[in-house]
Every structure is written in structure tokens, then in C-alpha cells.
């Protein structure tokens, strides 16, 4: 497997290599272009200097012209009346040049009118002409005629292209050298930067491997302070571990609670059966035992039904549809009417008509039935007040009772699984502590909100605010 570091470094070095190659190619192109311009600019500049110098200097001074004008890389020959006044090249080279341009040949027109002389020179060197300059061998010459009162000077100023090329190539090479140096510096600094950037990743991987080998779910990655995605990754991982840990804790708690809750009625049933087996009982006693067993088996059934409902709620995606809250409320009241009458509780109703909610009828029934049966179960005397109404845009179901109520601490916990308020207060009631947990889960599924208001020994009000 290739490491991220080597991949990143490969991409990075490829990119800078391509960029540097492009820069070199471009600079080479511009240097080539520039070379010509530089030649002509140099010639023109020196030519102007020479022109000015000859105009203002004596013949003797002109002989020392190289002392006053920089002629580096340039070839200067000055003639006056067919004699060489000045040359900065060797005799041999100068002669070579003169032969090349047939300086002394075909010169019948040389004594023509002065005004025609420049034209004459241009005509004479026509075959060498290129853009106003004369090209001979490796030299490019500008030819000029400087006229003074006493005499005139024929000036040939040339640039050795090879020399110029060499000096330009020198610059080009040093730029290339600098580019290579920068390239190496970029490679090294890039490598160091990439290494530093992914260092937290290496740390995370190392720690993850250690955590993986260990089964302890409480282990977390040490948080990073990089203020980037790595820090986010560590935080997300730790959050995920938190969730997994609490889920596993929940499952453990659930299975221990579940087995405990299942075991209790089973133990009671087993005890009663032992009693029947070992004792001679009369029919009344047997009846009492059978009733006890029946009660416990009903409890078992209720626990199992609620377990199944809880697991279905966890898995299933439930679709909502329009349900009539008022009519479901009446169905639930009717179902519980017998128990209300048994306890002689006053039933107060405030149910608005045709109140629609987005829910599922089946689950709405379960929710309301739990709340109503709890209110009956935990109220010995007084009243139940059931309301269905609209407040602003919200639809509300509320049930108020004058029962045993809840203290602050219990109020926070009653929606937890298997939570039952202090046994001493509620032991006389049947119940397994799953009802409100189911109610809360269903409400959350349908984006509705359940809240409770209660005062110990005064009563409680449960309120559902529908989405
Ligand atoms: P249970 O099967 O015990 O009724 P629930 O989940 O329905 O389980 O309720 C959890 C606990 O909340 C109950 O044990 C009870 O102590 C308390 N509780 C629920 N409804 C009321 C109420 N109307 N008045 C007082 N206490 C209540």
C-alpha cells in the first residue's frame, strides 16, 4: 500500500517539475526573441554615441575613440577618405572584413555628390542588407556616414552575434541554475511540509491500532489542537466511541433489566406451582393460586408485547397520516371507562371537535391509552381532566389528574426504560416501567413533544404538543 505522504509528494514534485519546465521553455523563447532586439538596440545606441562623438571630436581624438565609448563585443571600423582611422579588431580580422565587403572594389562611384553617399553605401552592400543592418559572417553591422565640415567618416559598427549569444546564454544559464536551486529547495521544503501536515494522521492511525487491539470501549484518542480536519476527525471518532459505548451500556442495561423483569413473574409462577405440587389444597386455595399465576403470566405477556413494540420502534420507519385526535381520545376513554368508574374518579372532558393531527392511528391509540391508564393507576381519588385543544397553531392533548404526583427527581426519569418511582409509593400498582418510555419514543418518531408538570401528592399533567 502506498502511503499518503509518498502520493502527496509525488503529485507535488510532478506539479513543480511541470511548472519549472514550462517556465524554462518560456524564458528560453523570450531570450531568443530578446537576443535580436538587444543586438539592434545595442548597435543603434553605440552608433548614436559614435555619431555624436565624431561630430564633436578632432581626428586625433577619434583615433582613440575606444577610450571614450564602451565597445565590448562590438566591431568598429572608421574610414575617412578610404583610409582606416580606427579599428578595434586585429589586422587580420579587419582585412578579412574588408575583403568580404569588397571595400576597395567597384568603387568608381565613391566620389559622387556627398548627399548621395549614404545611398551609395546602402546600394553597395545591398546583398548583405537585412532590416537596415548588414550581416557579414557572425557580425551584424550598422553603417553610417558622419559628415563634418573638413571631412567625412564612414562608420561600420558591428556586433559579434556569437559573443552576444554567449553573454545572453550566460544569463540564461545562471537563471537555469537558480531555477534548479529553487526546485531543490521547493522539493525539500515540500517534503518537510507534507511530512508535518500528515504527522497527526500517523498519530491517529497508531492510536487507532492500539485502541482496536484493546477491547476497552472507554478508550478515547487524545484530542488534537491542530484546528483542522484532523482535529475534527479525532473529535468525531471520540463522539462515535461515546455513542457506541452508551449504546452497548444501554443494551447491557436493557438485557439485565429485561431478564430481571422476566424473572420476577416467572419465579412467582414457579413458586405457586411448587405450592400446588407439594401441598394438598382445597379448591378455593387453588383458585387463588390460579388467579395469581394468571396475573403474573399477563404481566409476562405485557412485558414481551412492550419489548416487541420497543424493538419495532427502533427498526421500523413509521409513516404518518391524518388522524382525528378527538375520536381516538374518545375511543381510549371508553376503553378505560370501567376502571375510572371502579375508582369513582370524576371525569372532566374538554375535547374540541374535528381536530386533526399527523400521526398513525395505531400509535396514537397506544400513546393516549398509556397516559390515560397511568393517570387512573396513580390516582386514588379526585378527578381526571382530559383536553384536546388548539393553542395558536399547535394542537395539544393534555391529561391532568389529582393523583400521587411526582417529585422533581422522578419527573426527570420517568421516560427512561424500566424506571418506576420509589417502590414504597407505587408497589401496590401493577406496572413494568416501559409505558412512558414507549410513549416518548413514539412521540419523537412523529416529531411531537411530550412534557410533564407534576407536584407530589397533588397530581400530574401530561401534555403532548403535536407537530
Ligand atoms: P408503569 O408501567 O410503571 O406505569 P410507566 O413507564 O408508564 O411505567 O411509568 C413510569 C413511572 O412513572 C411509573 O412507575 C410511575 O411511578 C410514574 N407515573 C407515570 N404516570 C404517572 C402519573 N399520572 N402520576 C404519577 N406518577 C406517574
Short mmCIF file of C-alpha atoms and ligand atoms in Angstrom, two decimals:
data_model
loop_
_atom_site.label_atom_id
_atom_site.label_comp_id
_atom_site.label_asym_id
_atom_site.label_seq_id
_atom_site.Cartn_x
_atom_site.Cartn_y
_atom_site.Cartn_z
CA UNK A 1 0.00 0.00 0.00
CA UNK A 2 1.30 3.42 -0.90
CA UNK A 3 1.42 5.97 1.88
CA UNK A 4 -0.46 9.27 1.58
CA UNK A 5 2.86 11.02 2.15
CA UNK A 6 4.50 9.46 -0.91
CA UNK A 7 1.39 10.09 -3.01
CA UNK A 8 1.21 13.73 -1.99
CA UNK A 9 4.94 14.16 -2.55
CA UNK A 10 4.68 12.55 -5.98
CA UNK A 11 1.85 14.91 -7.03
CA UNK A 12 3.66 17.87 -5.56
CA UNK A 13 7.00 17.14 -7.27
CA UNK A 14 5.25 16.41 -10.56
CA UNK A 15 3.49 19.75 -10.36
CA UNK A 16 6.57 21.81 -9.61
CA UNK A 17 8.58 19.92 -12.27
CA UNK A 18 5.96 20.74 -14.90
CA UNK A 19 5.78 24.36 -13.75
CA UNK A 20 9.55 24.75 -13.83
CA UNK A 21 9.86 23.13 -17.27
CA UNK A 22 7.19 25.49 -18.58
CA UNK A 23 8.97 28.49 -17.05
CA UNK A 24 12.32 27.41 -18.61
CA UNK A 25 10.74 26.88 -22.03
CA UNK A 26 9.02 30.25 -21.85
CA UNK A 27 12.15 32.08 -20.71
CA UNK A 28 14.17 30.37 -23.45
CA UNK A 29 11.65 31.58 -26.02
CA UNK A 30 11.75 35.13 -24.69
CA UNK A 31 15.55 35.12 -24.57
CA UNK A 32 15.69 34.10 -28.22
CA UNK A 33 13.27 36.87 -29.10
CA UNK A 34 15.14 39.33 -26.97
CA UNK A 35 18.51 38.47 -28.48
CA UNK A 36 17.66 40.10 -31.82
CA UNK A 37 16.18 43.18 -30.23
CA UNK A 38 19.16 43.50 -27.91
CA UNK A 39 21.54 43.35 -30.91
CA UNK A 40 19.74 46.10 -32.78
CA UNK A 41 19.30 48.23 -29.67
CA UNK A 42 23.00 47.89 -28.85
CA UNK A 43 24.00 48.83 -32.39
CA UNK A 44 21.70 51.82 -32.53
CA UNK A 45 22.79 53.06 -29.12
CA UNK A 46 26.52 52.76 -29.88
CA UNK A 47 26.01 54.20 -33.32
CA UNK A 48 24.36 57.32 -31.91
CA UNK A 49 27.17 57.66 -29.35
CA UNK A 50 29.80 57.35 -32.10
CA UNK A 51 27.94 59.81 -34.32
CA UNK A 52 27.88 62.42 -31.53
CA UNK A 53 31.49 61.71 -30.67
CA UNK A 54 32.78 62.10 -34.23
CA UNK A 55 30.73 65.23 -34.74
CA UNK A 56 32.34 66.90 -31.75
CA UNK A 57 35.88 65.46 -31.77
CA UNK A 58 39.07 66.04 -33.69
CA UNK A 59 40.55 63.40 -35.98
CA UNK A 60 43.21 62.58 -33.35
CA UNK A 61 40.62 62.08 -30.66
CA UNK A 62 38.59 59.88 -33.00
CA UNK A 63 41.62 57.58 -33.28
CA UNK A 64 41.24 56.95 -29.53
CA UNK A 65 37.50 56.56 -29.65
CA UNK A 66 37.59 53.24 -27.70
CA UNK A 67 38.80 55.16 -24.67
CA UNK A 68 35.58 57.14 -24.62
CA UNK A 69 33.00 54.67 -25.80
CA UNK A 70 32.46 51.15 -24.50
CA UNK A 71 32.95 48.83 -27.47
CA UNK A 72 32.73 45.50 -25.67
CA UNK A 73 31.57 42.71 -28.01
CA UNK A 74 31.48 45.20 -30.86
CA UNK A 75 33.49 45.65 -34.03
CA UNK A 76 34.17 49.27 -35.03
CA UNK A 77 35.93 50.44 -38.18
CA UNK A 78 36.02 54.09 -39.09
CA UNK A 79 37.22 55.19 -42.53
CA UNK A 80 37.93 58.59 -43.73
CA UNK A 81 38.82 59.18 -47.32
CA UNK A 82 39.34 55.46 -47.88
CA UNK A 83 41.79 55.15 -45.00
CA UNK A 84 41.20 53.30 -41.81
CA UNK A 85 41.12 55.85 -39.00
CA UNK A 86 40.15 53.36 -36.33
CA UNK A 87 39.61 49.66 -35.89
CA UNK A 88 39.30 47.73 -32.65
CA UNK A 89 39.95 44.37 -34.31
CA UNK A 90 43.19 42.68 -35.36
CA UNK A 91 44.69 43.47 -38.74
CA UNK A 92 43.80 40.04 -39.97
CA UNK A 93 40.16 40.29 -38.90
CA UNK A 94 39.85 43.81 -40.26
CA UNK A 95 41.32 42.72 -43.61
CA UNK A 96 39.01 39.77 -43.69
CA UNK A 97 36.05 42.05 -43.21
CA UNK A 98 37.24 44.49 -45.90
CA UNK A 99 37.67 41.60 -48.36
CA UNK A 100 34.25 40.34 -47.54
CA UNK A 101 32.56 43.59 -48.37
CA UNK A 102 34.85 44.30 -51.40
CA UNK A 103 35.65 47.58 -49.81
CA UNK A 104 38.21 48.65 -52.40
CA UNK A 105 36.45 47.13 -55.43
CA UNK A 106 33.76 48.64 -57.68
CA UNK A 107 34.34 51.94 -56.16
CA UNK A 108 34.03 54.14 -59.15
CA UNK A 109 31.06 55.95 -57.69
CA UNK A 110 32.77 56.75 -54.46
CA UNK A 111 33.44 60.35 -55.35
CA UNK A 112 29.86 61.14 -56.14
CA UNK A 113 27.94 64.01 -54.58
CA UNK A 114 28.08 63.80 -50.79
CA UNK A 115 24.32 63.73 -50.48
CA UNK A 116 24.25 60.50 -52.44
CA UNK A 117 26.96 58.80 -50.44
CA UNK A 118 24.81 57.10 -47.84
CA UNK A 119 22.52 55.78 -50.52
CA UNK A 120 25.61 54.63 -52.32
CA UNK A 121 26.82 52.67 -49.30
CA UNK A 122 23.43 51.06 -48.88
CA UNK A 123 23.36 50.12 -52.56
CA UNK A 124 26.85 48.76 -52.35
CA UNK A 125 26.05 46.44 -49.50
CA UNK A 126 22.62 45.56 -50.77
CA UNK A 127 23.25 41.83 -50.79
CA UNK A 128 24.09 41.89 -47.08
CA UNK A 129 21.16 44.04 -46.04
CA UNK A 130 18.63 42.75 -43.51
CA UNK A 131 16.26 45.07 -41.64
CA UNK A 132 18.52 48.06 -42.28
CA UNK A 133 21.59 46.22 -40.95
CA UNK A 134 24.36 44.45 -42.78
CA UNK A 135 25.02 40.86 -41.83
CA UNK A 136 28.52 39.60 -42.51
CA UNK A 137 29.75 36.31 -41.06
CA UNK A 138 28.81 36.35 -37.39
CA UNK A 139 28.59 40.11 -37.30
CA UNK A 140 25.69 42.44 -37.76
CA UNK A 141 26.75 45.91 -38.84
CA UNK A 142 25.18 49.32 -38.86
CA UNK A 143 26.75 51.59 -41.44
CA UNK A 144 26.74 55.32 -41.06
CA UNK A 145 28.22 58.36 -42.75
CA UNK A 146 29.21 61.21 -40.49
CA UNK A 147 29.76 64.45 -42.32
CA UNK A 148 31.85 67.21 -40.88
CA UNK A 149 32.98 70.48 -42.35
CA UNK A 150 36.51 69.27 -43.15
CA UNK A 151 35.95 65.61 -43.91
CA UNK A 152 33.54 62.76 -43.70
CA UNK A 153 33.73 59.48 -41.83
CA UNK A 154 32.39 56.15 -42.85
CA UNK A 155 31.49 54.20 -39.70
CA UNK A 156 30.98 50.44 -39.52
CA UNK A 157 29.84 49.33 -36.13
CA UNK A 158 29.15 45.63 -35.73
CA UNK A 159 28.13 43.20 -33.04
CA UNK A 160 29.54 39.72 -32.85
CA UNK A 161 26.35 37.67 -32.51
CA UNK A 162 28.24 34.72 -31.12
CA UNK A 163 29.67 36.76 -28.28
CA UNK A 164 26.32 38.32 -27.58
CA UNK A 165 24.74 34.90 -27.59
CA UNK A 166 27.34 33.69 -25.16
CA UNK A 167 26.67 36.53 -22.75
CA UNK A 168 22.93 36.04 -23.06
CA UNK A 169 23.40 32.30 -22.65
CA UNK A 170 25.42 33.07 -19.54
CA UNK A 171 22.47 34.93 -18.09
CA UNK A 172 20.15 32.15 -19.22
CA UNK A 173 22.35 29.51 -17.62
CA UNK A 174 22.56 31.36 -14.35
CA UNK A 175 18.78 31.72 -14.34
CA UNK A 176 18.52 27.99 -15.05
CA UNK A 177 20.94 27.34 -12.18
CA UNK A 178 18.82 29.47 -9.85
CA UNK A 179 15.71 27.65 -11.09
CA UNK A 180 17.27 24.26 -10.32
CA UNK A 181 18.33 25.51 -6.91
CA UNK A 182 14.79 26.79 -6.22
CA UNK A 183 13.46 23.44 -7.48
CA UNK A 184 15.59 21.52 -5.00
CA UNK A 185 14.66 23.90 -2.17
CA UNK A 186 10.97 23.52 -3.10
CA UNK A 187 11.29 19.73 -3.16
CA UNK A 188 12.93 19.60 0.26
CA UNK A 189 10.62 22.16 1.87
CA UNK A 190 7.61 20.46 0.24
CA UNK A 191 8.67 17.12 1.63
CA UNK A 192 9.09 18.58 5.12
CA UNK A 193 5.74 20.39 4.91
CA UNK A 194 3.88 17.30 3.70
CA UNK A 195 5.53 15.24 6.40
CA UNK A 196 4.47 17.77 9.05
CA UNK A 197 0.96 18.07 7.68
CA UNK A 198 0.20 14.38 7.82
CA UNK A 199 2.01 13.78 11.10
CA UNK A 200 -1.29 13.93 13.05
CA UNK A 201 -2.69 11.28 10.70
CA UNK A 202 0.16 8.94 11.55
CA UNK A 203 -0.50 9.59 15.21
CA UNK A 204 -4.22 8.90 14.77
CA UNK A 205 -3.53 5.64 12.93
CA UNK A 206 -1.09 4.47 15.57
CA UNK A 207 -3.53 5.24 18.36
CA UNK A 208 -6.40 3.63 16.45
CA UNK A 209 -4.43 0.41 16.07
CA UNK A 210 -3.77 0.36 19.81
CA UNK A 211 -7.43 1.04 20.58
CA UNK A 212 -8.50 -1.64 18.12
CA UNK A 213 -6.37 -4.24 19.86
CA UNK A 214 -7.87 -3.27 23.21
CA UNK A 215 -11.50 -4.17 23.87
CA UNK A 216 -11.99 -1.37 26.37
CA UNK A 217 -14.71 0.87 24.94
CA UNK A 218 -13.90 3.70 27.32
CA UNK A 219 -10.61 4.39 25.49
CA UNK A 220 -10.51 7.65 23.53
CA UNK A 221 -8.00 9.35 21.25
CA UNK A 222 -6.15 12.23 22.87
CA UNK A 223 -7.68 15.34 21.42
CA UNK A 224 -5.57 17.28 18.92
CA UNK A 225 -5.16 21.02 18.72
CA UNK A 226 -4.48 21.34 15.00
CA UNK A 227 -7.62 23.38 14.26
CA UNK A 228 -8.15 21.41 11.06
CA UNK A 229 -9.86 18.28 9.74
CA UNK A 230 -7.58 16.04 11.82
CA UNK A 231 -8.86 17.66 15.00
CA UNK A 232 -12.39 17.21 13.67
CA UNK A 233 -11.65 13.57 12.82
CA UNK A 234 -10.40 12.84 16.35
CA UNK A 235 -13.43 14.59 17.87
CA UNK A 236 -15.83 12.71 15.59
CA UNK A 237 -14.14 9.42 16.37
CA UNK A 238 -14.37 10.10 20.11
CA UNK A 239 -18.01 11.10 19.72
CA UNK A 240 -18.65 7.88 17.83
CA UNK A 241 -16.97 5.93 20.65
CA UNK A 242 -19.19 7.77 23.15
CA UNK A 243 -22.27 6.73 21.20
CA UNK A 244 -21.10 3.13 20.81
CA UNK A 245 -20.21 2.94 24.48
CA UNK A 246 -23.55 4.31 25.60
CA UNK A 247 -25.38 2.02 23.14
CA UNK A 248 -23.51 -1.01 24.45
CA UNK A 249 -24.19 0.16 28.02
CA UNK A 250 -27.84 0.55 27.09
CA UNK A 251 -28.01 -2.91 25.60
CA UNK A 252 -26.30 -4.39 28.67
CA UNK A 253 -28.62 -2.48 30.96
CA UNK A 254 -31.61 -3.48 28.88
CA UNK A 255 -30.78 -7.18 28.88
CA UNK A 256 -30.08 -7.16 32.59
CA UNK A 257 -33.31 -5.22 33.30
CA UNK A 258 -35.24 -7.37 30.87
CA UNK A 259 -34.06 -10.64 32.36
CA UNK A 260 -34.77 -9.31 35.84
CA UNK A 261 -38.28 -8.20 34.87
CA UNK A 262 -38.98 -11.51 33.16
CA UNK A 263 -37.53 -13.48 36.01
CA UNK A 264 -39.74 -11.93 38.70
CA UNK A 265 -43.12 -13.15 37.37
CA UNK A 266 -41.56 -16.47 36.37
CA UNK A 267 -40.27 -17.00 39.92
CA UNK A 268 -43.69 -16.19 41.30
CA UNK A 269 -45.33 -18.63 38.88
CA UNK A 270 -42.76 -21.32 39.74
CA UNK A 271 -43.37 -20.77 43.48
CA UNK A 272 -47.12 -21.10 43.06
CA UNK A 273 -46.72 -24.30 41.02
CA UNK A 274 -44.43 -25.79 43.68
CA UNK A 275 -47.10 -24.97 46.23
CA UNK A 276 -49.76 -26.83 44.23
CA UNK A 277 -47.43 -29.81 43.83
CA UNK A 278 -46.35 -30.10 47.45
CA UNK A 279 -49.47 -29.15 49.34
CA UNK A 280 -52.90 -30.56 49.39
CA UNK A 281 -55.02 -27.53 48.61
CA UNK A 282 -58.72 -27.10 48.59
CA UNK A 283 -60.48 -25.70 45.54
CA UNK A 284 -60.67 -22.14 46.94
CA UNK A 285 -56.94 -22.09 47.56
CA UNK A 286 -56.29 -23.47 44.09
CA UNK A 287 -58.47 -20.74 42.63
CA UNK A 288 -56.45 -18.07 44.44
CA UNK A 289 -53.23 -19.64 43.15
CA UNK A 290 -54.52 -19.83 39.61
CA UNK A 291 -55.52 -16.15 39.76
CA UNK A 292 -52.03 -15.26 40.97
CA UNK A 293 -50.44 -17.29 38.19
CA UNK A 294 -52.78 -15.71 35.65
CA UNK A 295 -51.83 -12.22 36.85
CA UNK A 296 -48.12 -12.98 36.54
CA UNK A 297 -48.46 -14.56 33.12
CA UNK A 298 -50.40 -11.46 31.98
CA UNK A 299 -47.54 -9.36 33.28
CA UNK A 300 -45.12 -11.53 31.29
CA UNK A 301 -47.25 -11.08 28.21
CA UNK A 302 -47.32 -7.31 28.73
CA UNK A 303 -43.54 -7.20 29.12
CA UNK A 304 -43.00 -9.23 25.95
CA UNK A 305 -45.55 -7.16 23.96
CA UNK A 306 -43.82 -3.96 25.09
CA UNK A 307 -40.38 -5.36 24.24
CA UNK A 308 -41.57 -6.21 20.76
CA UNK A 309 -43.10 -2.75 20.38
CA UNK A 310 -39.86 -1.09 21.51
CA UNK A 311 -37.72 -3.08 19.09
CA UNK A 312 -40.19 -2.37 16.26
CA UNK A 313 -39.96 1.33 17.06
CA UNK A 314 -36.18 1.15 16.85
CA UNK A 315 -36.19 -0.59 13.47
CA UNK A 316 -39.28 0.48 11.62
CA UNK A 317 -39.75 3.69 9.75
CA UNK A 318 -43.30 4.71 10.54
CA UNK A 319 -45.34 6.75 8.09
CA UNK A 320 -47.64 9.42 9.38
CA UNK A 321 -51.13 10.10 8.12
CA UNK A 322 -54.05 12.33 9.11
CA UNK A 323 -55.80 11.07 12.29
CA UNK A 324 -58.71 12.53 14.24
CA UNK A 325 -57.33 13.25 17.70
CA UNK A 326 -60.76 13.81 19.20
CA UNK A 327 -62.21 10.46 18.11
CA UNK A 328 -59.10 8.47 19.15
CA UNK A 329 -59.28 10.21 22.56
CA UNK A 330 -62.93 9.12 22.96
CA UNK A 331 -62.04 5.53 21.99
CA UNK A 332 -59.33 5.46 24.66
CA UNK A 333 -61.64 6.98 27.29
CA UNK A 334 -64.28 4.40 26.51
CA UNK A 335 -61.75 1.61 26.86
CA UNK A 336 -60.75 2.90 30.32
CA UNK A 337 -64.20 3.94 31.49
CA UNK A 338 -64.71 0.82 33.60
CA UNK A 339 -61.55 1.45 35.62
CA UNK A 340 -62.45 5.14 36.05
CA UNK A 341 -65.83 4.17 37.40
CA UNK A 342 -64.31 1.50 39.65
CA UNK A 343 -62.29 4.20 41.37
CA UNK A 344 -65.20 6.66 41.29
CA UNK A 345 -62.99 9.28 39.67
CA UNK A 346 -64.62 12.41 38.29
CA UNK A 347 -64.06 12.61 34.55
CA UNK A 348 -63.81 16.13 33.16
CA UNK A 349 -63.65 16.48 29.40
CA UNK A 350 -62.71 19.43 27.20
CA UNK A 351 -62.37 17.86 23.76
CA UNK A 352 -62.67 20.09 20.72
CA UNK A 353 -64.25 18.53 17.64
CA UNK A 354 -62.60 17.63 14.34
CA UNK A 355 -59.05 18.06 15.49
CA UNK A 356 -56.66 16.52 13.01
CA UNK A 357 -53.07 15.51 13.67
CA UNK A 358 -50.31 13.95 11.57
CA UNK A 359 -49.72 10.65 13.31
CA UNK A 360 -50.53 6.96 12.95
CA UNK A 361 -53.85 5.93 14.44
CA UNK A 362 -52.42 2.73 15.92
CA UNK A 363 -49.56 4.53 17.67
CA UNK A 364 -51.74 7.46 18.72
CA UNK A 365 -54.01 4.98 20.47
CA UNK A 366 -51.02 3.39 22.27
CA UNK A 367 -49.77 6.80 23.44
CA UNK A 368 -53.11 8.11 24.72
CA UNK A 369 -54.02 4.77 26.30
CA UNK A 370 -50.75 4.72 28.25
CA UNK A 371 -51.31 8.25 29.56
CA UNK A 372 -54.93 7.67 30.48
CA UNK A 373 -54.33 4.30 32.16
CA UNK A 374 -51.36 5.75 34.10
CA UNK A 375 -53.49 8.67 35.29
CA UNK A 376 -56.12 6.20 36.54
CA UNK A 377 -53.48 3.90 38.05
CA UNK A 378 -51.76 6.65 40.03
CA UNK A 379 -54.92 8.50 41.17
CA UNK A 380 -56.92 7.14 44.10
CA UNK A 381 -59.47 9.91 44.39
CA UNK A 382 -60.41 13.13 42.71
CA UNK A 383 -60.62 13.73 39.04
CA UNK A 384 -59.13 13.26 35.58
CA UNK A 385 -59.28 16.17 33.18
CA UNK A 386 -58.74 15.25 29.52
CA UNK A 387 -58.47 18.03 26.95
CA UNK A 388 -57.95 18.26 23.20
CA UNK A 389 -57.48 21.83 22.01
CA UNK A 390 -55.60 24.19 19.77
CA UNK A 391 -53.26 26.84 21.08
CA UNK A 392 -52.11 29.27 18.41
CA UNK A 393 -51.17 26.90 15.62
CA UNK A 394 -50.41 23.97 17.88
CA UNK A 395 -52.64 21.00 18.65
CA UNK A 396 -52.47 19.77 22.23
CA UNK A 397 -53.65 16.71 24.13
CA UNK A 398 -53.46 17.03 27.90
CA UNK A 399 -54.45 14.83 30.79
CA UNK A 400 -54.47 16.15 34.32
CA UNK A 401 -55.03 14.01 37.40
CA UNK A 402 -55.28 14.61 41.13
CA UNK A 403 -53.12 11.59 41.90
CA UNK A 404 -49.90 10.89 43.79
CA UNK A 405 -47.85 13.22 41.58
CA UNK A 406 -44.09 13.11 41.13
CA UNK A 407 -41.15 14.78 42.80
CA UNK A 408 -38.62 16.75 40.75
CA UNK A 409 -36.07 13.95 40.55
CA UNK A 410 -38.58 11.30 39.40
CA UNK A 411 -40.10 13.70 36.90
CA UNK A 412 -36.76 13.77 35.05
CA UNK A 413 -36.52 9.98 34.89
CA UNK A 414 -39.99 8.59 34.25
CA UNK A 415 -39.38 8.37 30.48
CA UNK A 416 -36.37 6.08 30.97
CA UNK A 417 -36.71 2.38 30.32
CA UNK A 418 -37.89 0.32 33.35
CA UNK A 419 -37.94 3.38 35.57
CA UNK A 420 -40.52 3.13 38.30
CA UNK A 421 -40.90 5.60 41.07
CA UNK A 422 -39.82 4.53 44.56
CA UNK A 423 -41.26 1.07 45.13
CA UNK A 424 -42.71 2.05 48.53
CA UNK A 425 -45.01 4.56 46.82
CA UNK A 426 -46.01 2.52 43.80
CA UNK A 427 -45.53 -1.08 44.76
CA UNK A 428 -49.20 -1.60 45.17
CA UNK A 429 -49.64 -0.76 41.45
CA UNK A 430 -49.03 -3.12 38.59
CA UNK A 431 -46.56 -1.87 36.10
CA UNK A 432 -43.27 -2.63 34.44
CA UNK A 433 -41.87 0.86 33.75
CA UNK A 434 -41.95 0.66 29.96
CA UNK A 435 -45.14 2.60 29.16
CA UNK A 436 -43.77 6.16 29.25
CA UNK A 437 -40.56 5.09 27.52
CA UNK A 438 -42.69 3.81 24.63
CA UNK A 439 -44.83 6.97 24.68
CA UNK A 440 -41.75 9.19 24.45
CA UNK A 441 -40.24 7.10 21.63
CA UNK A 442 -43.43 7.22 19.58
CA UNK A 443 -43.81 11.00 20.09
CA UNK A 444 -40.22 11.56 18.96
CA UNK A 445 -40.86 9.42 15.86
CA UNK A 446 -43.76 11.71 14.93
CA UNK A 447 -41.83 14.89 15.80
CA UNK A 448 -44.18 15.60 18.66
CA UNK A 449 -43.25 16.74 22.10
CA UNK A 450 -44.31 15.34 25.45
CA UNK A 451 -43.94 17.26 28.70
CA UNK A 452 -44.98 16.67 32.28
CA UNK A 453 -45.96 19.00 35.07
CA UNK A 454 -46.37 17.48 38.48
CA UNK A 455 -46.48 18.16 42.18
CA UNK A 456 -46.06 15.40 44.72
CA UNK A 457 -49.37 14.39 46.34
CA UNK A 458 -51.25 16.95 44.28
CA UNK A 459 -51.34 15.48 40.81
CA UNK A 460 -49.73 15.48 37.37
CA UNK A 461 -50.44 16.86 33.93
CA UNK A 462 -49.03 15.18 30.82
CA UNK A 463 -49.16 17.24 27.66
CA UNK A 464 -48.45 16.26 24.04
CA UNK A 465 -47.76 19.04 21.59
CA UNK A 466 -48.29 17.65 18.10
CA UNK A 467 -46.06 18.59 15.21
P1 LIG B 1 -45.51 1.76 34.73
O1 LIG B 1 -45.71 0.50 34.00
O2 LIG B 1 -44.75 1.60 35.99
O3 LIG B 1 -46.71 2.58 34.86
P2 LIG B 1 -44.60 3.88 33.04
O4 LIG B 1 -43.41 3.95 32.17
O5 LIG B 1 -45.91 4.05 32.41
O6 LIG B 1 -44.45 2.54 33.79
O7 LIG B 1 -44.40 4.97 34.17
C1 LIG B 1 -43.18 5.12 34.81
C2 LIG B 1 -43.38 5.66 36.19
O8 LIG B 1 -43.87 6.99 36.14
C3 LIG B 1 -44.46 4.93 36.94
O9 LIG B 1 -43.89 3.83 37.61
C4 LIG B 1 -44.97 5.95 37.90
O10 LIG B 1 -44.21 5.95 39.06
C5 LIG B 1 -44.75 7.26 37.20
N1 LIG B 1 -46.01 7.79 36.62
C6 LIG B 1 -46.50 7.61 35.38
N2 LIG B 1 -47.66 8.27 35.21
C7 LIG B 1 -47.94 8.86 36.38
C8 LIG B 1 -49.00 9.68 36.86
N3 LIG B 1 -50.03 10.02 36.10
N4 LIG B 1 -48.93 10.11 38.15
C9 LIG B 1 -47.89 9.81 38.92
N5 LIG B 1 -46.85 9.04 38.55
C10 LIG B 1 -46.87 8.56 37.29
#
